[in-house]
């Protein structure tokens, strides 16, 4: 049953307090790019011209220049968890209390409780979709 015991008490995992996990659990993927058209165009050029300076490894690994990579889309479509995707500006507007968290990141949301699941540092260590999928599966299995 993951981190919940039979009475639904919270338990601590990896330094994060997990509260009352249930079937409404959702993964929130947050990109380290803004949602404006200018930002999107600028990021596409950076990805091609100067990939070493690109600031969003989640984008780099899961997207080509303009669209989501097929292997990543297949993984998401086959996954049983609910998912949401936000750009940095959208995330900070909705969750201002997390402005200090380095992005990109993946959060887990359960009954309006949001918790950091995968840090920027962990995402930045991933060089391909296979590594990212393995990381997500290893972290998320505790919540299923």
PDB file of N, CA and C in Angstrom, residues 22-126:
ATOM      1  N   UNK A  22      -4.178   8.971  -1.564  1.00  0.00           N
ATOM      2  CA  UNK A  22      -5.350   8.217  -1.989  1.00  0.00           C
ATOM      3  C   UNK A  22      -5.414   8.169  -3.506  1.00  0.00           C
ATOM      4  N   UNK A  23      -6.542   7.781  -4.061  1.00  0.00           N
ATOM      5  CA  UNK A  23      -6.647   7.588  -5.500  1.00  0.00           C
ATOM      6  C   UNK A  23      -6.635   8.889  -6.290  1.00  0.00           C
ATOM      7  N   UNK A  24      -6.672  10.038  -5.664  1.00  0.00           N
ATOM      8  CA  UNK A  24      -6.650  11.310  -6.374  1.00  0.00           C
ATOM      9  C   UNK A  24      -5.222  11.813  -6.601  1.00  0.00           C
ATOM     10  N   UNK A  25      -4.256  10.953  -6.448  1.00  0.00           N
ATOM     11  CA  UNK A  25      -2.859  11.325  -6.594  1.00  0.00           C
ATOM     12  C   UNK A  25      -2.557  11.707  -8.041  1.00  0.00           C
ATOM     13  N   UNK A  26      -1.803  12.793  -8.200  1.00  0.00           N
ATOM     14  CA  UNK A  26      -1.451  13.293  -9.529  1.00  0.00           C
ATOM     15  C   UNK A  26       0.009  13.716  -9.535  1.00  0.00           C
ATOM     16  N   UNK A  27       0.695  13.481 -10.651  1.00  0.00           N
ATOM     17  CA  UNK A  27       2.049  13.988 -10.829  1.00  0.00           C
ATOM     18  C   UNK A  27       1.989  15.308 -11.574  1.00  0.00           C
ATOM     19  N   UNK A  28       2.731  16.276 -11.077  1.00  0.00           N
ATOM     20  CA  UNK A  28       2.813  17.596 -11.696  1.00  0.00           C
ATOM     21  C   UNK A  28       4.235  17.791 -12.192  1.00  0.00           C
ATOM     22  N   UNK A  29       4.388  17.879 -13.503  1.00  0.00           N
ATOM     23  CA  UNK A  29       5.682  18.115 -14.137  1.00  0.00           C
ATOM     24  C   UNK A  29       5.815  19.614 -14.364  1.00  0.00           C
ATOM     25  N   UNK A  30       6.899  20.207 -13.868  1.00  0.00           N
ATOM     26  CA  UNK A  30       7.095  21.652 -14.006  1.00  0.00           C
ATOM     27  C   UNK A  30       8.372  21.900 -14.797  1.00  0.00           C
ATOM     28  N   UNK A  31       8.193  22.570 -15.936  1.00  0.00           N
ATOM     29  CA  UNK A  31       9.316  22.898 -16.812  1.00  0.00           C
ATOM     30  C   UNK A  31       9.981  24.188 -16.355  1.00  0.00           C
ATOM     31  N   UNK A  32      11.259  24.296 -16.573  1.00  0.00           N
ATOM     32  CA  UNK A  32      12.012  25.497 -16.206  1.00  0.00           C
ATOM     33  C   UNK A  32      12.047  26.486 -17.370  1.00  0.00           C
ATOM     34  N   UNK A  33      10.897  26.711 -17.979  1.00  0.00           N
ATOM     35  CA  UNK A  33      10.729  27.693 -19.051  1.00  0.00           C
ATOM     36  C   UNK A  33       9.387  28.377 -18.852  1.00  0.00           C
ATOM     37  N   UNK A  34       9.288  29.602 -19.325  1.00  0.00           N
ATOM     38  CA  UNK A  34       8.027  30.332 -19.239  1.00  0.00           C
ATOM     39  C   UNK A  34       7.101  29.939 -20.383  1.00  0.00           C
ATOM     40  N   UNK A  35       5.841  30.299 -20.251  1.00  0.00           N
ATOM     41  CA  UNK A  35       4.822  29.893 -21.216  1.00  0.00           C
ATOM     42  C   UNK A  35       4.628  30.871 -22.367  1.00  0.00           C
ATOM     43  N   UNK A  36       5.287  32.020 -22.347  1.00  0.00           N
ATOM     44  CA  UNK A  36       5.077  33.010 -23.410  1.00  0.00           C
ATOM     45  C   UNK A  36       5.590  32.488 -24.750  1.00  0.00           C
ATOM     46  N   UNK A  37       5.023  32.993 -25.824  1.00  0.00           N
ATOM     47  CA  UNK A  37       5.439  32.602 -27.170  1.00  0.00           C
ATOM     48  C   UNK A  37       6.913  32.934 -27.376  1.00  0.00           C
ATOM     49  N   UNK A  38       7.335  34.121 -26.933  1.00  0.00           N
ATOM     50  CA  UNK A  38       8.739  34.510 -27.069  1.00  0.00           C
ATOM     51  C   UNK A  38       9.654  33.514 -26.355  1.00  0.00           C
ATOM     52  N   UNK A  39       9.285  33.124 -25.147  1.00  0.00           N
ATOM     53  CA  UNK A  39      10.099  32.172 -24.383  1.00  0.00           C
ATOM     54  C   UNK A  39      10.173  30.827 -25.096  1.00  0.00           C
ATOM     55  N   UNK A  40       9.066  30.388 -25.661  1.00  0.00           N
ATOM     56  CA  UNK A  40       9.039  29.106 -26.363  1.00  0.00           C
ATOM     57  C   UNK A  40       9.948  29.127 -27.596  1.00  0.00           C
ATOM     58  N   UNK A  41       9.887  30.212 -28.359  1.00  0.00           N
ATOM     59  CA  UNK A  41      10.736  30.342 -29.552  1.00  0.00           C
ATOM     60  C   UNK A  41      12.205  30.433 -29.153  1.00  0.00           C
ATOM     61  N   UNK A  42      12.484  31.252 -28.158  1.00  0.00           N
ATOM     62  CA  UNK A  42      13.851  31.408 -27.663  1.00  0.00           C
ATOM     63  C   UNK A  42      14.414  30.074 -27.178  1.00  0.00           C
ATOM     64  N   UNK A  43      13.611  29.318 -26.454  1.00  0.00           N
ATOM     65  CA  UNK A  43      14.054  28.025 -25.939  1.00  0.00           C
ATOM     66  C   UNK A  43      14.327  27.036 -27.062  1.00  0.00           C
ATOM     67  N   UNK A  44      13.496  27.054 -28.099  1.00  0.00           N
ATOM     68  CA  UNK A  44      13.715  26.152 -29.236  1.00  0.00           C
ATOM     69  C   UNK A  44      15.066  26.444 -29.890  1.00  0.00           C
ATOM     70  N   UNK A  45      15.399  27.726 -30.046  1.00  0.00           N
ATOM     71  CA  UNK A  45      16.695  28.091 -30.626  1.00  0.00           C
ATOM     72  C   UNK A  45      17.851  27.686 -29.717  1.00  0.00           C
ATOM     73  N   UNK A  46      17.707  27.926 -28.418  1.00  0.00           N
ATOM     74  CA  UNK A  46      18.766  27.546 -27.466  1.00  0.00           C
ATOM     75  C   UNK A  46      19.030  26.047 -27.510  1.00  0.00           C
ATOM     76  N   UNK A  47      17.965  25.290 -27.627  1.00  0.00           N
ATOM     77  CA  UNK A  47      18.081  23.837 -27.657  1.00  0.00           C
ATOM     78  C   UNK A  47      18.957  23.366 -28.814  1.00  0.00           C
ATOM     79  N   UNK A  48      18.812  24.051 -29.955  1.00  0.00           N
ATOM     80  CA  UNK A  48      19.540  23.662 -31.159  1.00  0.00           C
ATOM     81  C   UNK A  48      20.930  24.295 -31.208  1.00  0.00           C
ATOM     82  N   UNK A  49      20.999  25.587 -30.926  1.00  0.00           N
ATOM     83  CA  UNK A  49      22.242  26.344 -31.097  1.00  0.00           C
ATOM     84  C   UNK A  49      23.212  26.153 -29.933  1.00  0.00           C
ATOM     85  N   UNK A  50      22.707  26.175 -28.715  1.00  0.00           N
ATOM     86  CA  UNK A  50      23.579  26.082 -27.532  1.00  0.00           C
ATOM     87  C   UNK A  50      22.966  25.165 -26.478  1.00  0.00           C
ATOM     88  N   UNK A  51      22.875  23.871 -26.767  1.00  0.00           N
ATOM     89  CA  UNK A  51      22.209  22.958 -25.832  1.00  0.00           C
ATOM     90  C   UNK A  51      22.848  22.909 -24.444  1.00  0.00           C
ATOM     91  N   UNK A  52      24.128  23.178 -24.345  1.00  0.00           N
ATOM     92  CA  UNK A  52      24.798  23.148 -23.035  1.00  0.00           C
ATOM     93  C   UNK A  52      24.303  24.259 -22.116  1.00  0.00           C
ATOM     94  N   UNK A  53      23.738  25.325 -22.685  1.00  0.00           N
ATOM     95  CA  UNK A  53      23.244  26.445 -21.879  1.00  0.00           C
ATOM     96  C   UNK A  53      21.745  26.340 -21.610  1.00  0.00           C
ATOM     97  N   UNK A  54      21.115  25.317 -22.153  1.00  0.00           N
ATOM     98  CA  UNK A  54      19.672  25.162 -21.994  1.00  0.00           C
ATOM     99  C   UNK A  54      19.346  24.849 -20.542  1.00  0.00           C
ATOM    100  N   UNK A  55      18.363  25.516 -19.967  1.00  0.00           N
ATOM    101  CA  UNK A  55      18.105  25.461 -18.526  1.00  0.00           C
ATOM    102  C   UNK A  55      17.027  24.477 -18.089  1.00  0.00           C
ATOM    103  N   UNK A  56      16.486  23.702 -19.028  1.00  0.00           N
ATOM    104  CA  UNK A  56      15.428  22.763 -18.637  1.00  0.00           C
ATOM    105  C   UNK A  56      15.731  21.374 -19.186  1.00  0.00           C
ATOM    106  N   UNK A  57      16.345  20.542 -18.347  1.00  0.00           N
ATOM    107  CA  UNK A  57      16.664  19.189 -18.791  1.00  0.00           C
ATOM    108  C   UNK A  57      15.407  18.343 -18.985  1.00  0.00           C
ATOM    109  N   UNK A  58      14.336  18.647 -18.274  1.00  0.00           N
ATOM    110  CA  UNK A  58      13.079  17.936 -18.485  1.00  0.00           C
ATOM    111  C   UNK A  58      12.592  18.171 -19.912  1.00  0.00           C
ATOM    112  N   UNK A  59      12.700  19.403 -20.393  1.00  0.00           N
ATOM    113  CA  UNK A  59      12.342  19.726 -21.783  1.00  0.00           C
ATOM    114  C   UNK A  59      13.310  19.057 -22.752  1.00  0.00           C
ATOM    115  N   UNK A  60      14.605  19.152 -22.446  1.00  0.00           N
ATOM    116  CA  UNK A  60      15.639  18.624 -23.332  1.00  0.00           C
ATOM    117  C   UNK A  60      15.465  17.129 -23.559  1.00  0.00           C
ATOM    118  N   UNK A  61      15.162  16.406 -22.501  1.00  0.00           N
ATOM    119  CA  UNK A  61      15.048  14.951 -22.588  1.00  0.00           C
ATOM    120  C   UNK A  61      13.731  14.525 -23.232  1.00  0.00           C
ATOM    121  N   UNK A  62      12.641  15.233 -22.965  1.00  0.00           N
ATOM    122  CA  UNK A  62      11.310  14.763 -23.382  1.00  0.00           C
ATOM    123  C   UNK A  62      10.769  15.402 -24.656  1.00  0.00           C
ATOM    124  N   UNK A  63      11.383  16.477 -25.111  1.00  0.00           N
ATOM    125  CA  UNK A  63      10.906  17.177 -26.305  1.00  0.00           C
ATOM    126  C   UNK A  63      11.998  17.287 -27.345  1.00  0.00           C
ATOM    127  N   UNK A  64      11.582  17.231 -28.614  1.00  0.00           N
ATOM    128  CA  UNK A  64      12.464  17.601 -29.704  1.00  0.00           C
ATOM    129  C   UNK A  64      12.450  19.120 -29.787  1.00  0.00           C
ATOM    130  N   UNK A  65      12.751  19.664 -30.952  1.00  0.00           N
ATOM    131  CA  UNK A  65      12.775  21.120 -31.100  1.00  0.00           C
ATOM    132  C   UNK A  65      11.389  21.717 -30.881  1.00  0.00           C
ATOM    133  N   UNK A  66      10.343  21.063 -31.392  1.00  0.00           N
ATOM    134  CA  UNK A  66       9.004  21.655 -31.279  1.00  0.00           C
ATOM    135  C   UNK A  66       7.930  20.735 -30.708  1.00  0.00           C
ATOM    136  N   UNK A  67       8.194  19.459 -30.595  1.00  0.00           N
ATOM    137  CA  UNK A  67       7.125  18.581 -30.116  1.00  0.00           C
ATOM    138  C   UNK A  67       7.656  17.490 -29.185  1.00  0.00           C
ATOM    139  N   UNK A  68       6.718  16.891 -28.459  1.00  0.00           N
ATOM    140  CA  UNK A  68       7.039  15.834 -27.510  1.00  0.00           C
ATOM    141  C   UNK A  68       7.581  14.613 -28.248  1.00  0.00           C
ATOM    142  N   UNK A  69       8.609  14.005 -27.686  1.00  0.00           N
ATOM    143  CA  UNK A  69       9.191  12.801 -28.278  1.00  0.00           C
ATOM    144  C   UNK A  69       8.218  11.630 -28.133  1.00  0.00           C
ATOM    145  N   UNK A  70       8.159  10.793 -29.171  1.00  0.00           N
ATOM    146  CA  UNK A  70       7.231   9.675 -29.206  1.00  0.00           C
ATOM    147  C   UNK A  70       7.360   8.723 -28.033  1.00  0.00           C
ATOM    148  N   UNK A  71       8.583   8.389 -27.656  1.00  0.00           N
ATOM    149  CA  UNK A  71       8.803   7.455 -26.546  1.00  0.00           C
ATOM    150  C   UNK A  71       8.250   8.010 -25.236  1.00  0.00           C
ATOM    151  N   UNK A  72       8.390   9.308 -25.020  1.00  0.00           N
ATOM    152  CA  UNK A  72       7.881   9.955 -23.810  1.00  0.00           C
ATOM    153  C   UNK A  72       6.355   9.980 -23.832  1.00  0.00           C
ATOM    154  N   UNK A  73       5.777  10.319 -24.984  1.00  0.00           N
ATOM    155  CA  UNK A  73       4.320  10.355 -25.119  1.00  0.00           C
ATOM    156  C   UNK A  73       3.724   8.970 -24.864  1.00  0.00           C
ATOM    157  N   UNK A  74       4.361   7.943 -25.391  1.00  0.00           N
ATOM    158  CA  UNK A  74       3.882   6.573 -25.169  1.00  0.00           C
ATOM    159  C   UNK A  74       3.934   6.205 -23.686  1.00  0.00           C
ATOM    160  N   UNK A  75       5.009   6.594 -23.015  1.00  0.00           N
ATOM    161  CA  UNK A  75       5.134   6.335 -21.577  1.00  0.00           C
ATOM    162  C   UNK A  75       4.008   7.025 -20.808  1.00  0.00           C
ATOM    163  N   UNK A  76       3.771   8.292 -21.120  1.00  0.00           N
ATOM    164  CA  UNK A  76       2.718   9.042 -20.426  1.00  0.00           C
ATOM    165  C   UNK A  76       1.345   8.448 -20.702  1.00  0.00           C
ATOM    166  N   UNK A  77       1.089   8.104 -21.967  1.00  0.00           N
ATOM    167  CA  UNK A  77      -0.210   7.533 -22.333  1.00  0.00           C
ATOM    168  C   UNK A  77      -0.454   6.189 -21.655  1.00  0.00           C
ATOM    169  N   UNK A  78       0.595   5.406 -21.474  1.00  0.00           N
ATOM    170  CA  UNK A  78       0.464   4.077 -20.865  1.00  0.00           C
ATOM    171  C   UNK A  78       0.439   4.130 -19.338  1.00  0.00           C
ATOM    172  N   UNK A  79       0.833   5.248 -18.767  1.00  0.00           N
ATOM    173  CA  UNK A  79       0.909   5.372 -17.311  1.00  0.00           C
ATOM    174  C   UNK A  79      -0.474   5.475 -16.698  1.00  0.00           C
ATOM    175  N   UNK A  80      -0.613   4.889 -15.520  1.00  0.00           N
ATOM    176  CA  UNK A  80      -1.909   4.892 -14.846  1.00  0.00           C
ATOM    177  C   UNK A  80      -2.125   6.139 -14.005  1.00  0.00           C
ATOM    178  N   UNK A  81      -1.065   6.894 -13.731  1.00  0.00           N
ATOM    179  CA  UNK A  81      -1.207   8.069 -12.881  1.00  0.00           C
ATOM    180  C   UNK A  81      -1.751   9.263 -13.664  1.00  0.00           C
ATOM    181  N   UNK A  82      -2.467  10.122 -12.952  1.00  0.00           N
ATOM    182  CA  UNK A  82      -2.945  11.371 -13.534  1.00  0.00           C
ATOM    183  C   UNK A  82      -1.755  12.323 -13.625  1.00  0.00           C
ATOM    184  N   UNK A  83      -1.717  13.161 -14.663  1.00  0.00           N
ATOM    185  CA  UNK A  83      -0.584  14.057 -14.848  1.00  0.00           C
ATOM    186  C   UNK A  83      -1.027  15.457 -15.245  1.00  0.00           C
ATOM    187  N   UNK A  84      -0.194  16.410 -14.888  1.00  0.00           N
ATOM    188  CA  UNK A  84      -0.406  17.804 -15.273  1.00  0.00           C
ATOM    189  C   UNK A  84       0.964  18.394 -15.581  1.00  0.00           C
ATOM    190  N   UNK A  85       0.993  19.339 -16.519  1.00  0.00           N
ATOM    191  CA  UNK A  85       2.241  19.963 -16.942  1.00  0.00           C
ATOM    192  C   UNK A  85       2.095  21.472 -16.849  1.00  0.00           C
ATOM    193  N   UNK A  86       3.061  22.119 -16.198  1.00  0.00           N
ATOM    194  CA  UNK A  86       3.047  23.576 -16.082  1.00  0.00           C
ATOM    195  C   UNK A  86       4.414  24.139 -16.452  1.00  0.00           C
ATOM    196  N   UNK A  87       4.380  25.346 -17.010  1.00  0.00           N
ATOM    197  CA  UNK A  87       5.608  26.105 -17.217  1.00  0.00           C
ATOM    198  C   UNK A  87       5.938  26.834 -15.916  1.00  0.00           C
ATOM    199  N   UNK A  88       7.160  27.314 -15.831  1.00  0.00           N
ATOM    200  CA  UNK A  88       7.646  27.963 -14.609  1.00  0.00           C
ATOM    201  C   UNK A  88       6.727  29.096 -14.150  1.00  0.00           C
ATOM    202  N   UNK A  89       6.345  30.003 -15.051  1.00  0.00           N
ATOM    203  CA  UNK A  89       5.508  31.139 -14.659  1.00  0.00           C
ATOM    204  C   UNK A  89       4.120  30.692 -14.198  1.00  0.00           C
ATOM    205  N   UNK A  90       3.560  29.687 -14.842  1.00  0.00           N
ATOM    206  CA  UNK A  90       2.251  29.164 -14.449  1.00  0.00           C
ATOM    207  C   UNK A  90       2.323  28.513 -13.066  1.00  0.00           C
ATOM    208  N   UNK A  91       3.382  27.761 -12.831  1.00  0.00           N
ATOM    209  CA  UNK A  91       3.579  27.094 -11.547  1.00  0.00           C
ATOM    210  C   UNK A  91       3.733  28.110 -10.419  1.00  0.00           C
ATOM    211  N   UNK A  92       4.564  29.126 -10.637  1.00  0.00           N
ATOM    212  CA  UNK A  92       4.781  30.137  -9.592  1.00  0.00           C
ATOM    213  C   UNK A  92       3.518  30.949  -9.310  1.00  0.00           C
ATOM    214  N   UNK A  93       2.702  31.147 -10.324  1.00  0.00           N
ATOM    215  CA  UNK A  93       1.439  31.855 -10.112  1.00  0.00           C
ATOM    216  C   UNK A  93       0.481  31.004  -9.271  1.00  0.00           C
ATOM    217  N   UNK A  94       0.419  29.724  -9.553  1.00  0.00           N
ATOM    218  CA  UNK A  94      -0.501  28.840  -8.837  1.00  0.00           C
ATOM    219  C   UNK A  94       0.021  28.442  -7.456  1.00  0.00           C
ATOM    220  N   UNK A  95       1.344  28.264  -7.346  1.00  0.00           N
ATOM    221  CA  UNK A  95       1.955  27.801  -6.094  1.00  0.00           C
ATOM    222  C   UNK A  95       3.100  28.735  -5.686  1.00  0.00           C
ATOM    223  N   UNK A  96       2.799  29.962  -5.289  1.00  0.00           N
ATOM    224  CA  UNK A  96       3.866  30.925  -4.969  1.00  0.00           C
ATOM    225  C   UNK A  96       4.760  30.481  -3.816  1.00  0.00           C
ATOM    226  N   UNK A  97       4.269  29.618  -2.958  1.00  0.00           N
ATOM    227  CA  UNK A  97       5.073  29.144  -1.830  1.00  0.00           C
ATOM    228  C   UNK A  97       6.244  28.266  -2.277  1.00  0.00           C
ATOM    229  N   UNK A  98       6.268  27.859  -3.553  1.00  0.00           N
ATOM    230  CA  UNK A  98       7.342  27.013  -4.071  1.00  0.00           C
ATOM    231  C   UNK A  98       8.314  27.774  -4.973  1.00  0.00           C
ATOM    232  N   UNK A  99       8.301  29.104  -4.903  1.00  0.00           N
ATOM    233  CA  UNK A  99       9.207  29.886  -5.759  1.00  0.00           C
ATOM    234  C   UNK A  99      10.674  29.587  -5.499  1.00  0.00           C
ATOM    235  N   UNK A 100      11.017  29.127  -4.319  1.00  0.00           N
ATOM    236  CA  UNK A 100      12.404  28.827  -3.989  1.00  0.00           C
ATOM    237  C   UNK A 100      12.891  27.469  -4.473  1.00  0.00           C
ATOM    238  N   UNK A 101      11.997  26.643  -4.997  1.00  0.00           N
ATOM    239  CA  UNK A 101      12.372  25.306  -5.460  1.00  0.00           C
ATOM    240  C   UNK A 101      12.982  25.410  -6.855  1.00  0.00           C
ATOM    241  N   UNK A 102      14.154  24.804  -7.023  1.00  0.00           N
ATOM    242  CA  UNK A 102      14.808  24.806  -8.331  1.00  0.00           C
ATOM    243  C   UNK A 102      14.004  23.960  -9.306  1.00  0.00           C
ATOM    244  N   UNK A 103      13.899  24.452 -10.530  1.00  0.00           N
ATOM    245  CA  UNK A 103      13.177  23.751 -11.587  1.00  0.00           C
ATOM    246  C   UNK A 103      14.156  23.352 -12.680  1.00  0.00           C
ATOM    247  N   UNK A 104      13.804  22.337 -13.462  1.00  0.00           N
ATOM    248  CA  UNK A 104      12.559  21.584 -13.507  1.00  0.00           C
ATOM    249  C   UNK A 104      12.424  20.665 -12.291  1.00  0.00           C
ATOM    250  N   UNK A 105      11.191  20.244 -12.071  1.00  0.00           N
ATOM    251  CA  UNK A 105      10.918  19.352 -10.948  1.00  0.00           C
ATOM    252  C   UNK A 105       9.612  18.606 -11.210  1.00  0.00           C
ATOM    253  N   UNK A 106       9.419  17.553 -10.452  1.00  0.00           N
ATOM    254  CA  UNK A 106       8.161  16.811 -10.499  1.00  0.00           C
ATOM    255  C   UNK A 106       7.618  16.780  -9.079  1.00  0.00           C
ATOM    256  N   UNK A 107       6.358  17.142  -8.957  1.00  0.00           N
ATOM    257  CA  UNK A 107       5.681  17.160  -7.667  1.00  0.00           C
ATOM    258  C   UNK A 107       4.589  16.110  -7.675  1.00  0.00           C
ATOM    259  N   UNK A 108       4.186  15.703  -6.487  1.00  0.00           N
ATOM    260  CA  UNK A 108       3.046  14.815  -6.347  1.00  0.00           C
ATOM    261  C   UNK A 108       1.977  15.598  -5.595  1.00  0.00           C
ATOM    262  N   UNK A 109       0.758  15.554  -6.118  1.00  0.00           N
ATOM    263  CA  UNK A 109      -0.364  16.277  -5.512  1.00  0.00           C
ATOM    264  C   UNK A 109      -1.398  15.256  -5.077  1.00  0.00           C
ATOM    265  N   UNK A 110      -1.840  15.417  -3.847  1.00  0.00           N
ATOM    266  CA  UNK A 110      -2.857  14.529  -3.317  1.00  0.00           C
ATOM    267  C   UNK A 110      -3.771  15.329  -2.414  1.00  0.00           C
ATOM    268  N   UNK A 111      -5.030  15.393  -2.784  1.00  0.00           N
ATOM    269  CA  UNK A 111      -6.028  16.111  -2.007  1.00  0.00           C
ATOM    270  C   UNK A 111      -5.502  17.485  -1.590  1.00  0.00           C
ATOM    271  N   UNK A 112      -5.016  18.227  -2.574  1.00  0.00           N
ATOM    272  CA  UNK A 112      -4.520  19.596  -2.393  1.00  0.00           C
ATOM    273  C   UNK A 112      -3.247  19.707  -1.561  1.00  0.00           C
ATOM    274  N   UNK A 113      -2.562  18.604  -1.305  1.00  0.00           N
ATOM    275  CA  UNK A 113      -1.252  18.641  -0.660  1.00  0.00           C
ATOM    276  C   UNK A 113      -0.217  18.395  -1.751  1.00  0.00           C
ATOM    277  N   UNK A 114       0.688  19.348  -1.942  1.00  0.00           N
ATOM    278  CA  UNK A 114       1.716  19.228  -2.975  1.00  0.00           C
ATOM    279  C   UNK A 114       3.069  18.988  -2.316  1.00  0.00           C
ATOM    280  N   UNK A 115       3.803  18.009  -2.848  1.00  0.00           N
ATOM    281  CA  UNK A 115       5.084  17.609  -2.281  1.00  0.00           C
ATOM    282  C   UNK A 115       6.081  17.407  -3.415  1.00  0.00           C
ATOM    283  N   UNK A 116       7.298  17.865  -3.220  1.00  0.00           N
ATOM    284  CA  UNK A 116       8.355  17.633  -4.196  1.00  0.00           C
ATOM    285  C   UNK A 116       8.660  16.140  -4.254  1.00  0.00           C
ATOM    286  N   UNK A 117       8.575  15.571  -5.439  1.00  0.00           N
ATOM    287  CA  UNK A 117       8.854  14.148  -5.624  1.00  0.00           C
ATOM    288  C   UNK A 117      10.222  13.932  -6.268  1.00  0.00           C
ATOM    289  N   UNK A 118      10.511  14.688  -7.327  1.00  0.00           N
ATOM    290  CA  UNK A 118      11.780  14.556  -8.040  1.00  0.00           C
ATOM    291  C   UNK A 118      12.384  15.943  -8.194  1.00  0.00           C
ATOM    292  N   UNK A 119      13.569  16.110  -7.661  1.00  0.00           N
ATOM    293  CA  UNK A 119      14.229  17.421  -7.652  1.00  0.00           C
ATOM    294  C   UNK A 119      14.872  17.744  -8.994  1.00  0.00           C
ATOM    295  N   UNK A 120      15.208  19.006  -9.148  1.00  0.00           N
ATOM    296  CA  UNK A 120      15.931  19.473 -10.322  1.00  0.00           C
ATOM    297  C   UNK A 120      17.250  18.717 -10.472  1.00  0.00           C
ATOM    298  N   UNK A 121      17.939  18.515  -9.369  1.00  0.00           N
ATOM    299  CA  UNK A 121      19.219  17.807  -9.407  1.00  0.00           C
ATOM    300  C   UNK A 121      19.054  16.387  -9.953  1.00  0.00           C
ATOM    301  N   UNK A 122      17.998  15.704  -9.522  1.00  0.00           N
ATOM    302  CA  UNK A 122      17.755  14.343 -10.006  1.00  0.00           C
ATOM    303  C   UNK A 122      17.407  14.340 -11.490  1.00  0.00           C
ATOM    304  N   UNK A 123      16.570  15.280 -11.910  1.00  0.00           N
ATOM    305  CA  UNK A 123      16.196  15.375 -13.324  1.00  0.00           C
ATOM    306  C   UNK A 123      17.416  15.696 -14.174  1.00  0.00           C
ATOM    307  N   UNK A 124      18.255  16.595 -13.689  1.00  0.00           N
ATOM    308  CA  UNK A 124      19.422  17.012 -14.467  1.00  0.00           C
ATOM    309  C   UNK A 124      20.454  15.903 -14.644  1.00  0.00           C
ATOM    310  N   UNK A 125      20.375  14.856 -13.853  1.00  0.00           N
ATOM    311  CA  UNK A 125      21.272  13.708 -14.012  1.00  0.00           C
ATOM    312  C   UNK A 125      20.810  12.754 -15.113  1.00  0.00           C
ATOM    313  N   UNK A 126      19.588  12.943 -15.596  1.00  0.00           N
ATOM    314  CA  UNK A 126      19.033  12.037 -16.600  1.00  0.00           C
ATOM    315  C   UNK A 126      19.442  12.492 -18.002  1.00  0.00           C
TER     316      UNK A 126
END
